[in-house]
Amino acid sequence: MLTPMPDLSLVDGLVQLTFAVQDILTRMAEEHDLSLAQLRLLGILRDREPGMRELARYLDLEKSSLSGLVDRAGSRGLVERVPSAEDRRAATIRATARGRRLIRLVEAEVEAEVAKLVAPLSSSERRELAQFLAKLTPGAA
Amino acid sequence: MLTPMPDLSLVDGLVQLTFAVQDILTRMAEEHDLSLAQLRLLGILRDREPGMRELARYLDLEKSSLSGLVDRAGSRGLVERVPSAEDRRAATIRATARGRRLIRLVEAEVEAEVAKLVAPLSSSERRELAQFLAKLTPGAA
DNA sequence: TATTGTTATACTCTATAACTATA
DNA sequence: TATAGTTATAGAGTATAACAATA
């Protein structure tokens, strides 16, 4: 066989894990009345103040989709548009103080939940797992 | 410190991996003009023929949300409602032959993509990873 | 009355296409 | 002309609440 055997249990395990983690993210976001999209938006704005075009690229969204997302987050006081001084077409998107507080809170809660998820592993197993994951997601922040 | 240290790199790695796998699922589904929701629906119907109530529980959706999902999948010839013989209120949802072919195809493609994703690991590392994942997701199929 | 499922309604998220304003 | 961003429109997905039909 030329193609490597997919190894079903690994694939299934990864997909299951994926849904478990996404569930955590969605649940924690919902507890603060946020969607996953809003959570991702705020997560990116934690340490950046990008323009719409750049932000759309980060989130892999069309700019028109992003307009609405930013509108809705803005009307809830989570982000704001900051007009660019040099280019009067452009604006930069910034998380408000409230948005920043919220994302920090939710991220802490997600961390706690993920910590529970990996609790069945011993600490050395967790270290190994982290190393494996680092090999799989080179772009990890 | 009483609470266990969340271990940021592990949490980040897991979340990153999660988005990578979700991307694969979404991309492979889209290549066959399916949404993630439709993919999950067909995945469940691979080896079951549940009623709406049971199906809503599997998918963690309200029954009203499921009505629309099944409608749309039905209008595309992927699933069908089979009236129950005993209970004239009830029906059972079944994947059509076309739906079954499609889910088998997409699942094979997902497996191939996930295999690529874990290619950076050696085969013994992959075995270890599969074991870790099995400990984390007891309900894996 | 309780249960199975659908319908009505509303909102978020997303895309494509057309548009505005500025560069 | 090209670029930054918005608006118009459409459709999927989801929820809550009200409903219909059957048990």
Tab-separated table of C-alpha atoms (C1' of nucleotides) in Angstrom:
chain	number	residue	atom	x	y	z
A	1	MET	CA	0.000	0.000	0.000
A	2	LEU	CA	1.548	3.272	-1.086
A	3	THR	CA	-0.607	5.723	0.842
A	4	PRO	CA	0.025	5.538	4.562
A	5	MET	CA	-2.708	3.736	6.468
A	6	PRO	CA	-4.931	6.494	7.854
A	7	ASP	CA	-5.116	4.808	11.281
A	8	LEU	CA	-8.781	5.067	12.065
A	9	SER	CA	-8.522	5.310	15.818
A	10	LEU	CA	-6.227	8.298	15.521
A	11	VAL	CA	-8.507	10.055	13.063
A	12	ASP	CA	-11.589	9.329	15.136
A	13	GLY	CA	-9.840	10.440	18.294
A	14	LEU	CA	-8.776	13.690	16.716
A	15	VAL	CA	-12.220	14.438	15.346
A	16	GLN	CA	-13.841	13.593	18.673
A	17	LEU	CA	-11.370	15.779	20.506
A	18	THR	CA	-12.046	18.549	18.067
A	19	PHE	CA	-15.735	18.518	18.799
A	20	ALA	CA	-15.073	18.357	22.539
A	21	VAL	CA	-12.844	21.435	22.431
A	22	GLN	CA	-15.216	23.305	20.133
A	23	ASP	CA	-18.002	22.498	22.568
A	24	ILE	CA	-15.970	24.030	25.374
A	25	LEU	CA	-15.303	27.143	23.340
A	26	THR	CA	-18.935	27.506	22.335
A	27	ARG	CA	-20.231	26.885	25.837
A	28	MET	CA	-17.847	29.288	27.533
A	29	ALA	CA	-18.621	31.929	24.931
A	30	GLU	CA	-22.354	31.430	25.302
A	31	GLU	CA	-22.149	31.824	29.044
A	32	HIS	CA	-21.097	35.373	28.313
A	33	ASP	CA	-23.572	35.733	25.515
A	34	LEU	CA	-20.925	35.558	22.804
A	35	SER	CA	-20.869	33.538	19.599
A	36	LEU	CA	-17.798	31.639	18.513
A	37	ALA	CA	-17.279	34.216	15.773
A	38	GLN	CA	-17.322	37.072	18.291
A	39	LEU	CA	-14.949	35.119	20.521
A	40	ARG	CA	-12.478	34.648	17.690
A	41	LEU	CA	-12.771	38.314	16.786
A	42	LEU	CA	-11.994	39.417	20.319
A	43	GLY	CA	-9.215	36.849	20.586
A	44	ILE	CA	-7.449	38.398	17.633
A	45	LEU	CA	-8.009	41.918	18.917
A	46	ARG	CA	-6.365	40.983	22.214
A	47	ASP	CA	-2.993	42.097	20.995
A	48	ARG	CA	-3.616	43.741	17.621
A	49	GLU	CA	-5.453	46.656	16.113
A	50	PRO	CA	-5.807	45.633	12.466
A	51	GLY	CA	-7.696	47.152	9.583
A	52	MET	CA	-10.737	45.419	8.147
A	53	ARG	CA	-8.803	43.829	5.318
A	54	GLU	CA	-6.146	42.396	7.602
A	55	LEU	CA	-8.734	41.255	10.111
A	56	ALA	CA	-10.708	39.502	7.385
A	57	ARG	CA	-7.552	37.640	6.439
A	58	TYR	CA	-6.897	36.571	10.038
A	59	LEU	CA	-10.436	35.269	10.378
A	60	ASP	CA	-10.628	33.923	6.820
A	61	LEU	CA	-13.816	35.867	6.148
A	62	GLU	CA	-14.981	38.072	3.309
A	63	LYS	CA	-14.718	41.735	4.189
A	64	SER	CA	-18.475	42.063	3.837
A	65	SER	CA	-19.007	39.296	6.397
A	66	LEU	CA	-16.630	41.058	8.701
A	67	SER	CA	-18.521	44.352	8.395
A	68	GLY	CA	-21.552	42.770	10.018
A	69	LEU	CA	-19.530	40.955	12.638
A	70	VAL	CA	-17.817	44.170	13.654
A	71	ASP	CA	-21.136	46.044	13.569
A	72	ARG	CA	-22.727	43.581	15.968
A	73	ALA	CA	-19.702	43.525	18.280
A	74	GLY	CA	-19.617	47.301	18.135
A	75	SER	CA	-23.263	47.708	19.026
A	76	ARG	CA	-22.538	45.623	22.102
A	77	GLY	CA	-19.662	47.815	23.125
A	78	LEU	CA	-16.984	45.197	22.579
A	79	VAL	CA	-15.034	46.781	19.729
A	80	GLU	CA	-14.756	50.129	18.038
A	81	ARG	CA	-13.681	51.472	14.664
A	82	VAL	CA	-10.824	53.931	14.849
A	83	PRO	CA	-10.552	56.106	11.743
A	84	SER	CA	-7.131	56.073	10.160
A	85	ALA	CA	-5.304	59.386	10.233
A	86	GLU	CA	-3.445	58.862	6.940
A	87	ASP	CA	-6.063	57.124	4.808
A	88	ARG	CA	-9.564	58.488	5.087
A	89	ARG	CA	-11.075	55.341	3.582
A	90	ALA	CA	-9.571	53.117	6.241
A	91	ALA	CA	-10.199	52.329	9.872
A	92	THR	CA	-8.623	50.159	12.453
A	93	ILE	CA	-10.565	47.829	14.756
A	94	ARG	CA	-9.852	47.953	18.443
A	95	ALA	CA	-11.301	46.018	21.361
A	96	THR	CA	-12.814	48.270	24.005
A	97	ALA	CA	-11.873	47.939	27.656
A	98	ARG	CA	-15.018	45.907	28.105
A	99	GLY	CA	-14.133	43.693	25.153
A	100	ARG	CA	-10.680	43.122	26.576
A	101	ARG	CA	-11.983	42.229	29.999
A	102	LEU	CA	-14.430	39.808	28.450
A	103	ILE	CA	-11.902	38.025	26.261
A	104	ARG	CA	-9.485	37.643	29.164
A	105	LEU	CA	-12.247	36.183	31.300
A	106	VAL	CA	-13.478	33.753	28.677
A	107	GLU	CA	-9.978	32.640	27.797
A	108	ALA	CA	-9.254	31.884	31.420
A	109	GLU	CA	-12.442	29.852	31.628
A	110	VAL	CA	-11.580	27.973	28.456
A	111	GLU	CA	-8.168	27.179	29.854
A	112	ALA	CA	-9.715	25.817	33.012
A	113	GLU	CA	-12.120	23.641	31.043
A	114	VAL	CA	-9.430	22.339	28.739
A	115	ALA	CA	-7.323	21.585	31.801
A	116	LYS	CA	-10.209	19.425	33.033
A	117	LEU	CA	-10.436	17.747	29.662
A	118	VAL	CA	-6.802	16.651	29.783
A	119	ALA	CA	-6.938	15.731	33.468
A	120	PRO	CA	-7.069	11.977	32.677
A	121	LEU	CA	-3.477	12.238	31.460
A	122	SER	CA	-0.526	12.208	33.830
A	123	SER	CA	1.597	15.310	33.866
A	124	SER	CA	4.340	13.612	31.876
A	125	GLU	CA	1.786	12.465	29.332
A	126	ARG	CA	0.503	16.011	29.091
A	127	ARG	CA	4.024	17.227	28.447
A	128	GLU	CA	4.426	14.682	25.685
A	129	LEU	CA	1.078	15.609	24.214
A	130	ALA	CA	2.022	19.269	24.189
A	131	GLN	CA	5.201	18.394	22.300
A	132	PHE	CA	3.267	16.391	19.736
A	133	LEU	CA	0.831	19.229	19.259
A	134	ALA	CA	3.665	21.691	18.807
A	135	LYS	CA	4.884	19.559	15.912
A	136	LEU	CA	1.440	19.546	14.327
A	137	THR	CA	0.583	23.228	14.616
A	138	PRO	CA	3.723	25.161	13.782
A	139	GLY	CA	1.803	28.410	13.672
A	140	ALA	CA	0.617	28.176	17.279
A	141	ALA	CA	0.679	31.495	19.117
B	1	MET	CA	-1.127	26.713	43.968
B	2	LEU	CA	-4.188	24.557	44.458
B	3	THR	CA	-5.606	24.590	40.956
B	4	PRO	CA	-3.419	22.738	38.499
B	5	MET	CA	-1.431	25.039	36.228
B	6	PRO	CA	-3.414	25.119	32.961
B	7	ASP	CA	-0.235	24.710	30.911
B	8	LEU	CA	-0.715	27.319	28.262
B	9	SER	CA	1.165	25.630	25.474
B	10	LEU	CA	-0.981	22.538	25.814
B	11	VAL	CA	-4.204	24.535	25.788
B	12	ASP	CA	-3.082	26.625	22.844
B	13	GLY	CA	-1.927	23.558	20.962
B	14	LEU	CA	-5.222	21.818	21.504
B	15	VAL	CA	-7.235	24.810	20.393
B	16	GLN	CA	-5.039	25.314	17.337
B	17	LEU	CA	-5.335	21.655	16.437
B	18	THR	CA	-9.058	21.882	16.863
B	19	PHE	CA	-9.335	24.675	14.347
B	20	ALA	CA	-7.058	22.817	11.937
B	21	VAL	CA	-9.238	19.712	12.074
B	22	GLN	CA	-12.433	21.740	11.794
B	23	ASP	CA	-10.942	23.417	8.755
B	24	ILE	CA	-10.334	20.037	7.177
B	25	LEU	CA	-13.883	18.928	7.920
B	26	THR	CA	-15.372	22.129	6.555
B	27	ARG	CA	-13.206	22.119	3.449
B	28	MET	CA	-13.853	18.498	2.588
B	29	ALA	CA	-17.572	18.999	3.145
B	30	GLU	CA	-17.626	22.129	1.007
B	31	GLU	CA	-15.914	20.342	-1.845
B	32	HIS	CA	-19.042	18.250	-2.032
B	33	ASP	CA	-21.284	21.208	-1.401
B	34	LEU	CA	-22.114	20.153	2.139
B	35	SER	CA	-22.142	22.183	5.332
B	36	LEU	CA	-20.618	20.883	8.538
B	37	ALA	CA	-24.131	20.427	9.907
B	38	GLN	CA	-25.148	18.287	6.936
B	39	LEU	CA	-21.926	16.307	7.286
B	40	ARG	CA	-22.621	15.582	10.930
B	41	LEU	CA	-26.182	14.617	10.096
B	42	LEU	CA	-25.064	12.146	7.444
B	43	GLY	CA	-22.314	10.848	9.729
B	44	ILE	CA	-24.871	9.882	12.327
B	45	LEU	CA	-27.188	8.345	9.761
B	46	ARG	CA	-24.367	6.130	8.515
B	47	ASP	CA	-25.327	3.361	10.874
B	48	ARG	CA	-28.596	4.480	12.451
B	49	GLU	CA	-32.147	5.320	11.498
B	50	PRO	CA	-33.311	7.437	14.434
B	51	GLY	CA	-36.449	9.467	14.998
B	52	MET	CA	-36.303	13.250	15.074
B	53	ARG	CA	-36.174	13.412	18.854
B	54	GLU	CA	-33.305	10.960	19.104
B	55	LEU	CA	-31.467	12.612	16.231
B	56	ALA	CA	-31.825	16.022	17.861
B	57	ARG	CA	-30.225	14.578	20.974
B	58	TYR	CA	-27.296	13.125	19.019
B	59	LEU	CA	-26.676	16.446	17.320
B	60	ASP	CA	-27.505	18.534	20.371
B	61	LEU	CA	-30.037	20.582	18.438
B	62	GLU	CA	-33.584	21.669	19.124
B	63	LYS	CA	-36.092	19.568	17.249
B	64	SER	CA	-37.246	22.644	15.366
B	65	SER	CA	-33.691	23.288	14.162
B	66	LEU	CA	-33.475	19.705	13.058
B	67	SER	CA	-36.687	19.978	11.040
B	68	GLY	CA	-35.052	22.521	8.775
B	69	LEU	CA	-31.785	20.632	8.563
B	70	VAL	CA	-33.595	17.463	7.533
B	71	ASP	CA	-35.779	19.418	5.107
B	72	ARG	CA	-32.744	20.837	3.354
B	73	ALA	CA	-30.920	17.509	3.277
B	74	GLY	CA	-34.115	15.877	2.054
B	75	SER	CA	-34.643	18.353	-0.757
B	76	ARG	CA	-31.147	17.468	-1.916
B	77	GLY	CA	-31.883	13.776	-1.937
B	78	LEU	CA	-29.522	12.902	0.898
B	79	VAL	CA	-32.003	11.730	3.526
B	80	GLU	CA	-35.651	10.721	3.702
B	81	ARG	CA	-38.371	10.573	6.330
B	82	VAL	CA	-39.779	7.109	6.841
B	83	PRO	CA	-43.193	7.157	8.515
B	84	SER	CA	-43.389	4.961	11.574
B	85	ALA	CA	-45.767	2.035	11.290
B	86	GLU	CA	-46.759	1.971	14.955
B	87	ASP	CA	-46.928	5.680	15.800
B	88	ARG	CA	-48.523	7.852	13.178
B	89	ARG	CA	-47.011	11.018	14.650
B	90	ALA	CA	-43.494	9.727	14.292
B	91	ALA	CA	-41.018	9.193	11.508
B	92	THR	CA	-37.558	7.840	11.225
B	93	ILE	CA	-34.757	9.539	9.300
B	94	ARG	CA	-32.749	7.479	6.871
B	95	ALA	CA	-29.831	8.361	4.611
B	96	THR	CA	-30.555	7.631	0.970
B	97	ALA	CA	-28.154	5.598	-1.135
B	98	ARG	CA	-26.799	8.884	-2.449
B	99	GLY	CA	-26.382	10.238	1.084
B	100	ARG	CA	-24.525	7.101	2.097
B	101	ARG	CA	-22.200	7.226	-0.857
B	102	LEU	CA	-21.455	10.851	-0.130
B	103	ILE	CA	-20.691	10.396	3.550
B	104	ARG	CA	-18.401	7.453	2.820
B	105	LEU	CA	-16.559	9.516	0.255
B	106	VAL	CA	-16.162	12.581	2.452
B	107	GLU	CA	-15.080	10.520	5.436
B	108	ALA	CA	-12.378	8.863	3.361
B	109	GLU	CA	-11.163	12.268	2.226
B	110	VAL	CA	-11.154	13.580	5.781
B	111	GLU	CA	-9.119	10.585	6.867
B	112	ALA	CA	-6.582	11.256	4.145
B	113	GLU	CA	-6.287	14.919	5.137
B	114	VAL	CA	-5.953	14.138	8.815
B	115	ALA	CA	-3.292	11.593	7.932
B	116	LYS	CA	-1.390	14.434	6.244
B	117	LEU	CA	-1.880	16.620	9.282
B	118	VAL	CA	-0.242	14.070	11.585
B	119	ALA	CA	2.468	13.182	9.100
B	120	PRO	CA	5.100	15.191	11.036
B	121	LEU	CA	4.877	12.591	13.795
B	122	SER	CA	6.688	9.293	13.617
B	123	SER	CA	4.518	6.209	13.572
B	124	SER	CA	5.334	5.430	17.195
B	125	GLU	CA	4.463	8.990	18.155
B	126	ARG	CA	1.183	8.632	16.291
B	127	ARG	CA	0.446	5.458	18.226
B	128	GLU	CA	1.116	7.265	21.485
B	129	LEU	CA	-1.026	10.183	20.430
B	130	ALA	CA	-3.896	7.856	19.571
B	131	GLN	CA	-3.625	6.346	23.038
B	132	PHE	CA	-3.694	9.747	24.691
B	133	LEU	CA	-6.712	10.748	22.672
B	134	ALA	CA	-8.496	7.539	23.590
B	135	LYS	CA	-8.086	8.507	27.245
B	136	LEU	CA	-9.530	11.944	26.585
B	137	THR	CA	-12.551	10.985	24.525
B	138	PRO	CA	-14.024	7.895	26.138
B	139	GLY	CA	-17.113	8.126	23.983
B	140	ALA	CA	-15.197	7.781	20.707
B	141	ALA	CA	-16.942	5.602	18.149
C	1	DT	C1'	-52.573	15.248	29.139
C	2	DA	C1'	-48.199	14.015	27.120
C	3	DT	C1'	-45.476	13.286	23.115
C	4	DT	C1'	-43.865	13.777	18.165
C	5	DG	C1'	-42.930	16.707	15.062
C	6	DT	C1'	-43.802	21.133	12.196
C	7	DT	C1'	-44.490	26.099	11.564
C	8	DA	C1'	-43.798	31.042	12.511
C	9	DT	C1'	-40.562	34.227	13.620
C	10	DA	C1'	-36.226	36.287	14.601
C	11	DC	C1'	-31.358	36.554	14.889
C	12	DT	C1'	-26.360	35.417	13.731
C	13	DC	C1'	-23.184	34.195	10.327
C	14	DT	C1'	-21.665	33.891	5.801
C	15	DA	C1'	-21.132	34.814	0.715
C	16	DT	C1'	-21.544	37.393	-3.868
C	17	DA	C1'	-22.271	41.486	-6.202
C	18	DA	C1'	-22.810	46.247	-6.468
C	19	DC	C1'	-21.688	50.418	-4.493
C	20	DT	C1'	-19.146	54.768	-2.156
C	21	DA	C1'	-15.347	57.272	-1.032
C	22	DT	C1'	-10.680	57.922	-1.188
C	23	DA	C1'	-6.055	57.037	-3.063
D	1	DT	C1'	-7.830	52.711	-12.020
D	2	DA	C1'	-7.148	50.446	-7.629
D	3	DT	C1'	-8.132	49.975	-2.813
D	4	DA	C1'	-10.789	50.166	1.829
D	5	DG	C1'	-14.802	49.365	3.352
D	6	DT	C1'	-20.178	49.255	3.316
D	7	DT	C1'	-24.680	47.944	1.648
D	8	DA	C1'	-28.087	44.920	-0.626
D	9	DT	C1'	-29.559	40.546	-0.915
D	10	DA	C1'	-29.881	35.695	-0.182
D	11	DG	C1'	-29.428	31.440	2.203
D	12	DA	C1'	-27.913	28.195	6.035
D	13	DG	C1'	-28.201	27.322	10.759
D	14	DT	C1'	-30.033	27.974	15.175
D	15	DA	C1'	-33.460	29.082	19.009
D	16	DT	C1'	-38.063	30.047	21.274
D	17	DA	C1'	-42.822	29.786	21.166
D	18	DA	C1'	-47.018	28.331	19.332
D	19	DC	C1'	-49.274	24.816	16.976
D	20	DA	C1'	-51.300	20.121	14.986
D	21	DA	C1'	-51.883	15.417	15.216
D	22	DT	C1'	-51.655	11.337	17.610
D	23	DA	C1'	-51.013	8.593	21.819
